mmCIF file of C-alpha atoms and ligand atoms in Angstrom:
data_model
loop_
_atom_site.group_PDB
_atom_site.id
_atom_site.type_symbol
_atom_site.label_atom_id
_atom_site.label_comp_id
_atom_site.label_asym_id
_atom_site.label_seq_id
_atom_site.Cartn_x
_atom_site.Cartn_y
_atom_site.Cartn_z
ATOM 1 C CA UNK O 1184 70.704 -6.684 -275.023
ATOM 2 C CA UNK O 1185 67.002 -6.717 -274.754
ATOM 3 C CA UNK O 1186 65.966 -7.470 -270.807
ATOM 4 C CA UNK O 1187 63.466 -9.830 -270.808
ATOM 5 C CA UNK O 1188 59.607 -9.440 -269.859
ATOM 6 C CA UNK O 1189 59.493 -10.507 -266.447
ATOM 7 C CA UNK O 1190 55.794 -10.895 -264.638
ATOM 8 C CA UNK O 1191 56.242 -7.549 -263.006
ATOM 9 C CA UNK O 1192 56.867 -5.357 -265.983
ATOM 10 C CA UNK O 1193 53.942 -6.329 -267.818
ATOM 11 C CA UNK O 1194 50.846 -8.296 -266.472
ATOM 12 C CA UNK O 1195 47.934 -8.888 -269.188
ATOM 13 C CA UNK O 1196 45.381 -9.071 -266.194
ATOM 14 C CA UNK O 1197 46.273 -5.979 -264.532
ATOM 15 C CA UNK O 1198 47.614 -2.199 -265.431
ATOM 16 C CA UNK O 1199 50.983 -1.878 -264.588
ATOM 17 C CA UNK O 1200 52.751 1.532 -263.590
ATOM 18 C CA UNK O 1201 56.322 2.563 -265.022
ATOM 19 C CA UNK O 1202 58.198 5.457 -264.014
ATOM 20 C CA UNK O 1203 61.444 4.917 -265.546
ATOM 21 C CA UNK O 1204 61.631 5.816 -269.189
ATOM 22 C CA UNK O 1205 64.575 3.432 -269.730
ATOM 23 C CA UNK O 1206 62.803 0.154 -267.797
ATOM 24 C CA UNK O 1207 59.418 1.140 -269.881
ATOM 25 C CA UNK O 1208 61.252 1.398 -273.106
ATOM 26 C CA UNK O 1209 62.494 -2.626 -272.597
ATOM 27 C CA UNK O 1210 59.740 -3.700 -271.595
ATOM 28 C CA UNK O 1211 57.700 -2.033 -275.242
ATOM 29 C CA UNK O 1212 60.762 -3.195 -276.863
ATOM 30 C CA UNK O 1213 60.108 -7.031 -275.175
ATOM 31 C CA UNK O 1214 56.601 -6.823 -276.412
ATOM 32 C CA UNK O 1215 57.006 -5.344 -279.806
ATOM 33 C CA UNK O 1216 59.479 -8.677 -280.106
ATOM 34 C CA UNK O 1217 56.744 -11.003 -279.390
ATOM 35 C CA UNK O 1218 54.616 -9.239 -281.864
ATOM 36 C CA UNK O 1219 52.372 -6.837 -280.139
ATOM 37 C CA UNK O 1220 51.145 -3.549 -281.062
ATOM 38 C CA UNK O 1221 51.413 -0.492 -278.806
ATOM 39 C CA UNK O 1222 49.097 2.189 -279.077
ATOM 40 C CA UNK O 1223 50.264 5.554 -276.788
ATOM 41 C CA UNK O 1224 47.613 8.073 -275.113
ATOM 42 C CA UNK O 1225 49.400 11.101 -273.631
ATOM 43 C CA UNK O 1226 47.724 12.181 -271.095
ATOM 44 C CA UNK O 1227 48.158 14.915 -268.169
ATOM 45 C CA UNK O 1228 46.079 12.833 -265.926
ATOM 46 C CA UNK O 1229 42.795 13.988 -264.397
ATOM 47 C CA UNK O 1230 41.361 11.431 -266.557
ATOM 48 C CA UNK O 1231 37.444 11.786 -267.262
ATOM 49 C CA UNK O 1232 34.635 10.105 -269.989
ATOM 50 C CA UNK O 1233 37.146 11.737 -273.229
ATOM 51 C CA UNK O 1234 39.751 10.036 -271.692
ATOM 52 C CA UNK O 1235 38.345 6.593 -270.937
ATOM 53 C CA UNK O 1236 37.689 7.286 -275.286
ATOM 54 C CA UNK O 1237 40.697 7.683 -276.160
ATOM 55 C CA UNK O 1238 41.812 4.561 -274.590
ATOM 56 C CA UNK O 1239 38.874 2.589 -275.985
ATOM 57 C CA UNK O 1240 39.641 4.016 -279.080
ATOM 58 C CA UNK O 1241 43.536 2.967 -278.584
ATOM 59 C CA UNK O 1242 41.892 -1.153 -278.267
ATOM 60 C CA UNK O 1243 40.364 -1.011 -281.740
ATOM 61 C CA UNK O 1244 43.516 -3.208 -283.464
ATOM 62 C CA UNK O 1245 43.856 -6.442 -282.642
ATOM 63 C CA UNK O 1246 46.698 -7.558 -279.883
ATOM 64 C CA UNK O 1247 47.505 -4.020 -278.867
ATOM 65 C CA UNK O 1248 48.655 -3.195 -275.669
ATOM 66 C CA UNK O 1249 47.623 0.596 -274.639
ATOM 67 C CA UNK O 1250 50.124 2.652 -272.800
ATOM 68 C CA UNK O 1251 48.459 5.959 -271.175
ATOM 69 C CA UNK O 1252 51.530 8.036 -269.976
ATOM 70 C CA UNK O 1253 50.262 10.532 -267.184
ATOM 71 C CA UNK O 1254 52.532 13.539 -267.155
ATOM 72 C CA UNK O 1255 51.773 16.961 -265.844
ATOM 73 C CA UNK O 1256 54.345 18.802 -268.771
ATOM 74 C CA UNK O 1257 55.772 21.778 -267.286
ATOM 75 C CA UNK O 1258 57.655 22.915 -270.787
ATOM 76 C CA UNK O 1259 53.616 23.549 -271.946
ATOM 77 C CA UNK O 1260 52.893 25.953 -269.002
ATOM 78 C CA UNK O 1261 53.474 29.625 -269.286
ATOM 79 C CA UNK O 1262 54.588 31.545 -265.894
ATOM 80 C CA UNK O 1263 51.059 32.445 -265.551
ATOM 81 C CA UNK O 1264 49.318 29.585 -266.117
ATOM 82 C CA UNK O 1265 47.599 26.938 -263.666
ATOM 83 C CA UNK O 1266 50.864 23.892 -263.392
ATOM 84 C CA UNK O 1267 50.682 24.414 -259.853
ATOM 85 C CA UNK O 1268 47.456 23.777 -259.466
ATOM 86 C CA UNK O 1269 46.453 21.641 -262.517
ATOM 87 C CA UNK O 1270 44.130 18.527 -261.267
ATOM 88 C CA UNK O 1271 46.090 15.438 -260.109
ATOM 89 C CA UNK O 1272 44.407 12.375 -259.309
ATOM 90 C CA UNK O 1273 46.939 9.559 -259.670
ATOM 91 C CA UNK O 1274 45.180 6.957 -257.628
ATOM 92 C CA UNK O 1275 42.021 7.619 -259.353
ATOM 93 C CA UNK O 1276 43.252 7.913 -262.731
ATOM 94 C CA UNK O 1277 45.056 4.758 -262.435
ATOM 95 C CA UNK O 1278 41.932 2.837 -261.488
ATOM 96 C CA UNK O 1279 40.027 4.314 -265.113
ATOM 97 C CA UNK O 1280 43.055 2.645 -266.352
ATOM 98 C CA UNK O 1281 42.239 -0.678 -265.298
ATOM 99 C CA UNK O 1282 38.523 -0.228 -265.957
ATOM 100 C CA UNK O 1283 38.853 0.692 -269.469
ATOM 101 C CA UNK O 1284 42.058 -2.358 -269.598
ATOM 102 C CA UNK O 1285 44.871 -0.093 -270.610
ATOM 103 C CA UNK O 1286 48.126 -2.658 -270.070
ATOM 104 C CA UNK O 1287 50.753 0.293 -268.843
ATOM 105 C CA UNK O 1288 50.431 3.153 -266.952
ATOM 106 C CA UNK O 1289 53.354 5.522 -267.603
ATOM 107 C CA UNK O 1290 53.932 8.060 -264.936
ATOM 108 C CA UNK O 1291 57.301 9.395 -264.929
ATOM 109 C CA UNK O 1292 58.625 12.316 -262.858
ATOM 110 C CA UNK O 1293 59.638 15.811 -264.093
ATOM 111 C CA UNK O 1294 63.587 14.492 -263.537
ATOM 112 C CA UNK O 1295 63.016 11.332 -265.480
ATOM 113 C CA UNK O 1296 62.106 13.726 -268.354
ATOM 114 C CA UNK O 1297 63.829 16.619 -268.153
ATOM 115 C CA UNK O 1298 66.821 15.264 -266.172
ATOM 116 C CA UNK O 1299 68.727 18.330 -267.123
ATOM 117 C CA UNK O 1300 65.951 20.478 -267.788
ATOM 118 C CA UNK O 1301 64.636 21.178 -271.246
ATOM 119 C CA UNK O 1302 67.515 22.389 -273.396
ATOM 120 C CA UNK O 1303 66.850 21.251 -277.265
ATOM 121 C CA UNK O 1304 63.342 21.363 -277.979
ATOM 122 C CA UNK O 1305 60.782 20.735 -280.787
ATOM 123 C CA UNK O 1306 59.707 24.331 -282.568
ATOM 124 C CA UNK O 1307 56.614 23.786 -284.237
ATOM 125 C CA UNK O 1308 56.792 26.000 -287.151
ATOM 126 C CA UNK O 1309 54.582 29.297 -287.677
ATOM 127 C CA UNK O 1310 51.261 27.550 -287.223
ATOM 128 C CA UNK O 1311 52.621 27.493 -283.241
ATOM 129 C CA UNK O 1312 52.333 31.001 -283.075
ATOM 130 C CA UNK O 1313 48.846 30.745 -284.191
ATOM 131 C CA UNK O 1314 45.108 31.011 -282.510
ATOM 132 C CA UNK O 1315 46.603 28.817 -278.934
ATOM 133 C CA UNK O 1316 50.007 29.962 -279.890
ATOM 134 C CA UNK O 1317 49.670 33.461 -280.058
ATOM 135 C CA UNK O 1318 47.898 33.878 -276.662
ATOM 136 C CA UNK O 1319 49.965 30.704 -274.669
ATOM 137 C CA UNK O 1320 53.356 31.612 -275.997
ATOM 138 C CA UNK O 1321 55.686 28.509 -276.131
ATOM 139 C CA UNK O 1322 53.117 26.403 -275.303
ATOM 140 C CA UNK O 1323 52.678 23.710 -278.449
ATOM 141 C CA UNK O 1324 57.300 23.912 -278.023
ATOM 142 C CA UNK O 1325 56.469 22.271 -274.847
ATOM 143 C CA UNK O 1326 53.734 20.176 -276.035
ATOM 144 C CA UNK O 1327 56.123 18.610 -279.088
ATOM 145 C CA UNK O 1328 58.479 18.342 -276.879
ATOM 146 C CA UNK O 1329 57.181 15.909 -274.641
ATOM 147 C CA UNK O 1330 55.001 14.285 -277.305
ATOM 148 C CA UNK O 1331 58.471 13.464 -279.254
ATOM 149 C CA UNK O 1332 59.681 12.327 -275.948
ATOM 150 C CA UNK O 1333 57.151 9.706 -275.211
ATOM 151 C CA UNK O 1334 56.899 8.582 -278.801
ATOM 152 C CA UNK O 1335 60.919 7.554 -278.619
ATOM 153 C CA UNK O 1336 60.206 6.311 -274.675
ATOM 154 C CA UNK O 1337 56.945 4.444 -275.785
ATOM 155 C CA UNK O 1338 57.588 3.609 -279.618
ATOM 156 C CA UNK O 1339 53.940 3.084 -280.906
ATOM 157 C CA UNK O 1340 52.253 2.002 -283.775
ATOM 158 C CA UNK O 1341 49.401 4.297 -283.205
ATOM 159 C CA UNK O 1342 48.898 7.905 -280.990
ATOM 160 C CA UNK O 1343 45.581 8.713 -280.140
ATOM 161 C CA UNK O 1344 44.529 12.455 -279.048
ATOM 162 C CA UNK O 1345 41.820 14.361 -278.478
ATOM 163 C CA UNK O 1346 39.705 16.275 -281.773
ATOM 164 C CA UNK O 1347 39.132 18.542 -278.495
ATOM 165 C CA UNK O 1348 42.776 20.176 -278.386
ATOM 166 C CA UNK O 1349 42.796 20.435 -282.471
ATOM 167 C CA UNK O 1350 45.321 22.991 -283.029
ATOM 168 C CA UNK O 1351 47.739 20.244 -281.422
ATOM 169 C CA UNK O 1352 46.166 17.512 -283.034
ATOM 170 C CA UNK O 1353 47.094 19.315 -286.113
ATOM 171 C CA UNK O 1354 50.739 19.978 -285.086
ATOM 172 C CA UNK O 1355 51.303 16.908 -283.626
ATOM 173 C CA UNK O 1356 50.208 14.922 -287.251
ATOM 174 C CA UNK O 1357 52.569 17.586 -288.979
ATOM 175 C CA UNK O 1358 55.656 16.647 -286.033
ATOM 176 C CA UNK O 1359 54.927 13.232 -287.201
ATOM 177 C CA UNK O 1360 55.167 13.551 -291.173
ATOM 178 C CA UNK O 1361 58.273 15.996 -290.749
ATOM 179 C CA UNK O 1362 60.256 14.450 -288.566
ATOM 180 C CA UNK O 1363 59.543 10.806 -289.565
ATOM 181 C CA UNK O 1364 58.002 9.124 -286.602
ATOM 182 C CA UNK O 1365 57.384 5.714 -287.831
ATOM 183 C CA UNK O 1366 53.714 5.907 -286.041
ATOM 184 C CA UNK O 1367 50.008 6.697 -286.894
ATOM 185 C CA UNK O 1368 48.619 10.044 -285.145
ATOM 186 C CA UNK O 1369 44.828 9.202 -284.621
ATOM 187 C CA UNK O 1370 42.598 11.712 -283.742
ATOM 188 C CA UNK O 1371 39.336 11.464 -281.575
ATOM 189 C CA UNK O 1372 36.118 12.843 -281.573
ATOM 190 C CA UNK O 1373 35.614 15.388 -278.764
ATOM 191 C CA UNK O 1374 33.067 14.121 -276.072
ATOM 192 C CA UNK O 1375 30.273 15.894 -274.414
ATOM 193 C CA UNK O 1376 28.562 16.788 -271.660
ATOM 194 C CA UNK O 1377 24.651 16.859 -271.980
ATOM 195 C CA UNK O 1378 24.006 19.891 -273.136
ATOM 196 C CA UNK O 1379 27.500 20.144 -275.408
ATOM 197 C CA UNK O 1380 30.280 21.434 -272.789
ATOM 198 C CA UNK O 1381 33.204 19.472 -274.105
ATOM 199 C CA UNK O 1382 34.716 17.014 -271.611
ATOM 200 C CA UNK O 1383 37.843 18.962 -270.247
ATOM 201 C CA UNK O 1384 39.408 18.287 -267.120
ATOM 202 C CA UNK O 1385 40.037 21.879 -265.859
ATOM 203 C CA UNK O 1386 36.057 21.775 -265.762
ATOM 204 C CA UNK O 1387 37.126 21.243 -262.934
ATOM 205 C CA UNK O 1388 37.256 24.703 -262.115
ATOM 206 C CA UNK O 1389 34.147 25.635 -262.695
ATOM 207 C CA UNK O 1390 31.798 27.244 -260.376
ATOM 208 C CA UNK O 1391 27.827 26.200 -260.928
ATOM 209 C CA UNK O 1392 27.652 29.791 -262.664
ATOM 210 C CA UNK O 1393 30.784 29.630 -264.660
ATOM 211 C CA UNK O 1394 29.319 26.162 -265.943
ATOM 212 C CA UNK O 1395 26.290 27.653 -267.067
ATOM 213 C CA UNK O 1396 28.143 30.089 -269.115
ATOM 214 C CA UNK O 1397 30.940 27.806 -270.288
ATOM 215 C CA UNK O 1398 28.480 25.983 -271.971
ATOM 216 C CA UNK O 1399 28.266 28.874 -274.481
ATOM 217 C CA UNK O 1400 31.122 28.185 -276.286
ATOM 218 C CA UNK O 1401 29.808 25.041 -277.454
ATOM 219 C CA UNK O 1402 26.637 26.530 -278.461
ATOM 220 C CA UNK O 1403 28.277 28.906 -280.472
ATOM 221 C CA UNK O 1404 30.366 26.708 -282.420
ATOM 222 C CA UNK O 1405 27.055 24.585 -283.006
ATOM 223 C CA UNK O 1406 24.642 27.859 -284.300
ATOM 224 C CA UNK O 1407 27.880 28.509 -286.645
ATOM 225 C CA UNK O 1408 27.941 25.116 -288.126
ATOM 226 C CA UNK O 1409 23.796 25.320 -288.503
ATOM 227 C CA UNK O 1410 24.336 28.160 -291.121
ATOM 228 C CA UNK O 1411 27.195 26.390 -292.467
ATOM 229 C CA UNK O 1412 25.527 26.426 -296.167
ATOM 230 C CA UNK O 1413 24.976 29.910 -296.206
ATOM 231 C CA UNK O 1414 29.162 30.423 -296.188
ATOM 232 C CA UNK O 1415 32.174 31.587 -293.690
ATOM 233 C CA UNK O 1416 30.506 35.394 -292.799
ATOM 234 C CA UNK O 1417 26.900 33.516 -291.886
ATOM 235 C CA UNK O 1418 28.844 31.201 -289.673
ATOM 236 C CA UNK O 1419 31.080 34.025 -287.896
ATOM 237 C CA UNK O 1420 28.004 35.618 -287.460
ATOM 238 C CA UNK O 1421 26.094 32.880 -285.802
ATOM 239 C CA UNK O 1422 28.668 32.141 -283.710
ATOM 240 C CA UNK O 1423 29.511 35.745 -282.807
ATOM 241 C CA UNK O 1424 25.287 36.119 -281.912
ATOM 242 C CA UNK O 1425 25.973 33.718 -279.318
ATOM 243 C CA UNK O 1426 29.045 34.203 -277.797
ATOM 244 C CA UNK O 1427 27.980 38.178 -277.259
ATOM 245 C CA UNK O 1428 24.570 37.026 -275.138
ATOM 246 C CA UNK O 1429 27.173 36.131 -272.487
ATOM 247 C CA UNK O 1430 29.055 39.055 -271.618
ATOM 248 C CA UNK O 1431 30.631 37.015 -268.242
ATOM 249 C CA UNK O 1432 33.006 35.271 -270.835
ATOM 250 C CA UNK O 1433 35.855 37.137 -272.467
ATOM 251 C CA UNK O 1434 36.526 35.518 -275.974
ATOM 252 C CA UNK O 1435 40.181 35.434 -277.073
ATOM 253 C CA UNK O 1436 39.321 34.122 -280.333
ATOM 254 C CA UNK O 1437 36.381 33.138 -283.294
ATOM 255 C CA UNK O 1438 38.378 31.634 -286.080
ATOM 256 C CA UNK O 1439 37.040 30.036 -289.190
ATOM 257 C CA UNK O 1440 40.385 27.750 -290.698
ATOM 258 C CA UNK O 1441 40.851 25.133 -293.113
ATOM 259 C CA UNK O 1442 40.727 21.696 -291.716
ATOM 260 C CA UNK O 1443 44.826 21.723 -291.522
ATOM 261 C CA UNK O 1444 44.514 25.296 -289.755
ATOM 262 C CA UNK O 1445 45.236 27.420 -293.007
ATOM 263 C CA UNK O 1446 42.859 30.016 -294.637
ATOM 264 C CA UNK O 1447 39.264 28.788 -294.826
ATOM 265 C CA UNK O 1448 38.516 27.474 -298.430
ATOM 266 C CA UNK O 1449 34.955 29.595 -299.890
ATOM 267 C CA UNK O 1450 33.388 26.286 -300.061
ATOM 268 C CA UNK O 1451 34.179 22.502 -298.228
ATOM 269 C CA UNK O 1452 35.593 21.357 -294.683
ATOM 270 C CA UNK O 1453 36.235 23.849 -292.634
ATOM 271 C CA UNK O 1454 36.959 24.138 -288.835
ATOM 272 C CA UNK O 1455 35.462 26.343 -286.041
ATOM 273 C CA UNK O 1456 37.562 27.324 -283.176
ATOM 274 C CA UNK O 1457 37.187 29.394 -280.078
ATOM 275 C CA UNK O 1458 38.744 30.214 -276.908
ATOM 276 C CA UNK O 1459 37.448 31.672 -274.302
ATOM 277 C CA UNK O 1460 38.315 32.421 -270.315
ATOM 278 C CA UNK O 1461 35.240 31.613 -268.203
ATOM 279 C CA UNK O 1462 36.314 33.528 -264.921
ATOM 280 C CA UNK O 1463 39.907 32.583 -264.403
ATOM 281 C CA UNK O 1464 39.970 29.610 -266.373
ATOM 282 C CA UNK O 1465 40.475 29.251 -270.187
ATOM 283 C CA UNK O 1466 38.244 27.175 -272.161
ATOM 284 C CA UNK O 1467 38.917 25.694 -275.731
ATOM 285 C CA UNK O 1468 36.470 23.917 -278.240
ATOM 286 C CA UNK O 1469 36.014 23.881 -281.773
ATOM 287 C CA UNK O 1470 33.648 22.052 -284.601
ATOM 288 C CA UNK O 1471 33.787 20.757 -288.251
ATOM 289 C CA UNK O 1472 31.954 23.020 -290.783
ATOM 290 C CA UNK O 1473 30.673 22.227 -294.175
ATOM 291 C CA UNK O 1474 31.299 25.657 -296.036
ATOM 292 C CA UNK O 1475 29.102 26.393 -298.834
ATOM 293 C CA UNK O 1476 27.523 23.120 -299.687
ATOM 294 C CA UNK O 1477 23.922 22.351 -298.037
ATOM 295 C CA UNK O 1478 24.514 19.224 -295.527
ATOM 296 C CA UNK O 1479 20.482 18.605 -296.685
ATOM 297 C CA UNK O 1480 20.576 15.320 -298.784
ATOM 298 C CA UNK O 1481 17.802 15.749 -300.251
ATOM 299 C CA UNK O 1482 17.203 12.063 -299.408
HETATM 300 O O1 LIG M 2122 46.558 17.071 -274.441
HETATM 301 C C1 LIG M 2122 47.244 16.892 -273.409
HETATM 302 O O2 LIG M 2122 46.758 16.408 -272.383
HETATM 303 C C2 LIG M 2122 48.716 17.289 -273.430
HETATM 304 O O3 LIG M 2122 48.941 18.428 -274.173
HETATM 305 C C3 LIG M 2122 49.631 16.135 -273.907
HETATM 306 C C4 LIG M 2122 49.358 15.769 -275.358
HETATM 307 C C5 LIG M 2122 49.434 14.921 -273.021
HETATM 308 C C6 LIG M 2122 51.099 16.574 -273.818
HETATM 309 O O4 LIG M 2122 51.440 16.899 -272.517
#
């Protein structure tokens, strides 16, 4: 039997903070009852200005309550990778929360999740081994993973991600159509600093010097789209130009796809990615292209 809502599972005035996947689940199930929406924001915490977007984006239907889960996801890490000493900021992150009027916190702990570790998974097909895939191995298993996980925990009618991390963007709409999640996947334009750094919280990480030069990657991806008209080898080009006039980052990958990740068509909507490690820390960005076609008007 459905538990009711009681005043401290869910306040309207106030963010409330869940832990228990169970207790959250009856109290979406309570609300979905009296007939309101819940959007979802999966989040690793360390929340920042693309964050507090998502969740703003999350508000746009009418009587929706916004759940941002905050979940440092082992299963994505590699054995090499920064878990240990990824950014957390609970405290903080909660408080964005309540500024930007997100209903529920949910902040469960790696036992809650994985109470007997992680042993049937979510493979994401070949495009997992791809660009991201091929140099984080395992990483988007982890990723669906815990994405499935909170969509059964959280049950929403919308997901909102970052256009930032697009690879899983991509995966995470194809998880969605193949395995039937009864949800929309919404995806959200990546924010930026000033001068084009994309909003990512292990910027963190960055020295002054390393932010100077991380900024590159973004300017590459921006001279590509420029000569966008002129077709895919002007654009690699461009890009490439940039990239090499800052020999302190070591580029993992260029890659000129299809807006669902496949071959690039000769002319239309394309997508520019890179990936790049700025000292010890690995940066991701990428851009929309318009291959082949001038984006003059003429107007
Ligand atoms: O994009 C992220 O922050 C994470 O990959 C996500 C989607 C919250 C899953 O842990």
């Amino acid at each position: 039997m459905t538990k009711p809502l009681t005043k401290d599972d869910y306040r309207p005035d106030d963010v409330t903070v869940h832990r228990d996947p169970a207790r959250l689940n009856r109290v979406i199930r309570a609300l979905r009852n009296a007939g309101r929406n819940v959007a979802l924001v999966p989040t690793m915490g360390a929340l920042h200005a693309g964050h507090r977007q998502l969740i703003r984006e999350a508000q746009v239907m009418q009587n929706t309550v916004v759940v941002v889960s905050i979940f440092v996801n082992p299963l994505q890490f590699g054995p090499n990778e920064d878990l240990a000493k990824y950014p957390r900021q609970f405290e903080s992150d909660v408080d964005i929360c309540r500024a930007e009027r997100a209903g529920i916190v949910f902040a469960p702990s790696v036992e809650d999740m994985y109470p007997e570790g992680a042993q049937v998974t979510v493979h994401p097909g070949p495009l997992g081994d791809e660009l991201e895939g091929a140099v984080r191995p395992g990483h988007f298993e982890g990723v669906l993973t815990v994405v499935s996980k909170l969509f059964n925990i959280v049950q929403p009618t919308y997901a909102v991600f970052g256009q930032k991390d697009y690879q899983q963007l991509q995966l995470i709409h194809k998880m969605a159509r193949d395995l039937n999640f009864p949800l929309d996947v919404v995806g959200v334009p990546t924010v930026r600093e000033h001068d084009g750094l994309a909003l990512s919280s292990r910027n963190a990480y960055l020295t002054p010097e390393q932010r100077q030069h991380a900024v590159t990657l973004s300017a590459a991806l921006t001279a590509g789209a420029h000569v966008s008209s002129q077709g895919a080898d002007a654009v690699l080009k461009a890009a490439h130009d940039v990239l090499a006039q800052t020999p302190e980052i070591e580029v993992d990958y260029l890659e000129l796809r299809g807006v669902d990740l496949g071959p690039a068509p000769e002319n239309g909507d394309a997508r520019l990615l890179v990936a790049a490690r700025v000292g010890s820390t690995r940066l991701i960005d990428n851009i929309a292209v318009l291959l082949g076609e001038s984006d003059e008007k003429g107007e």
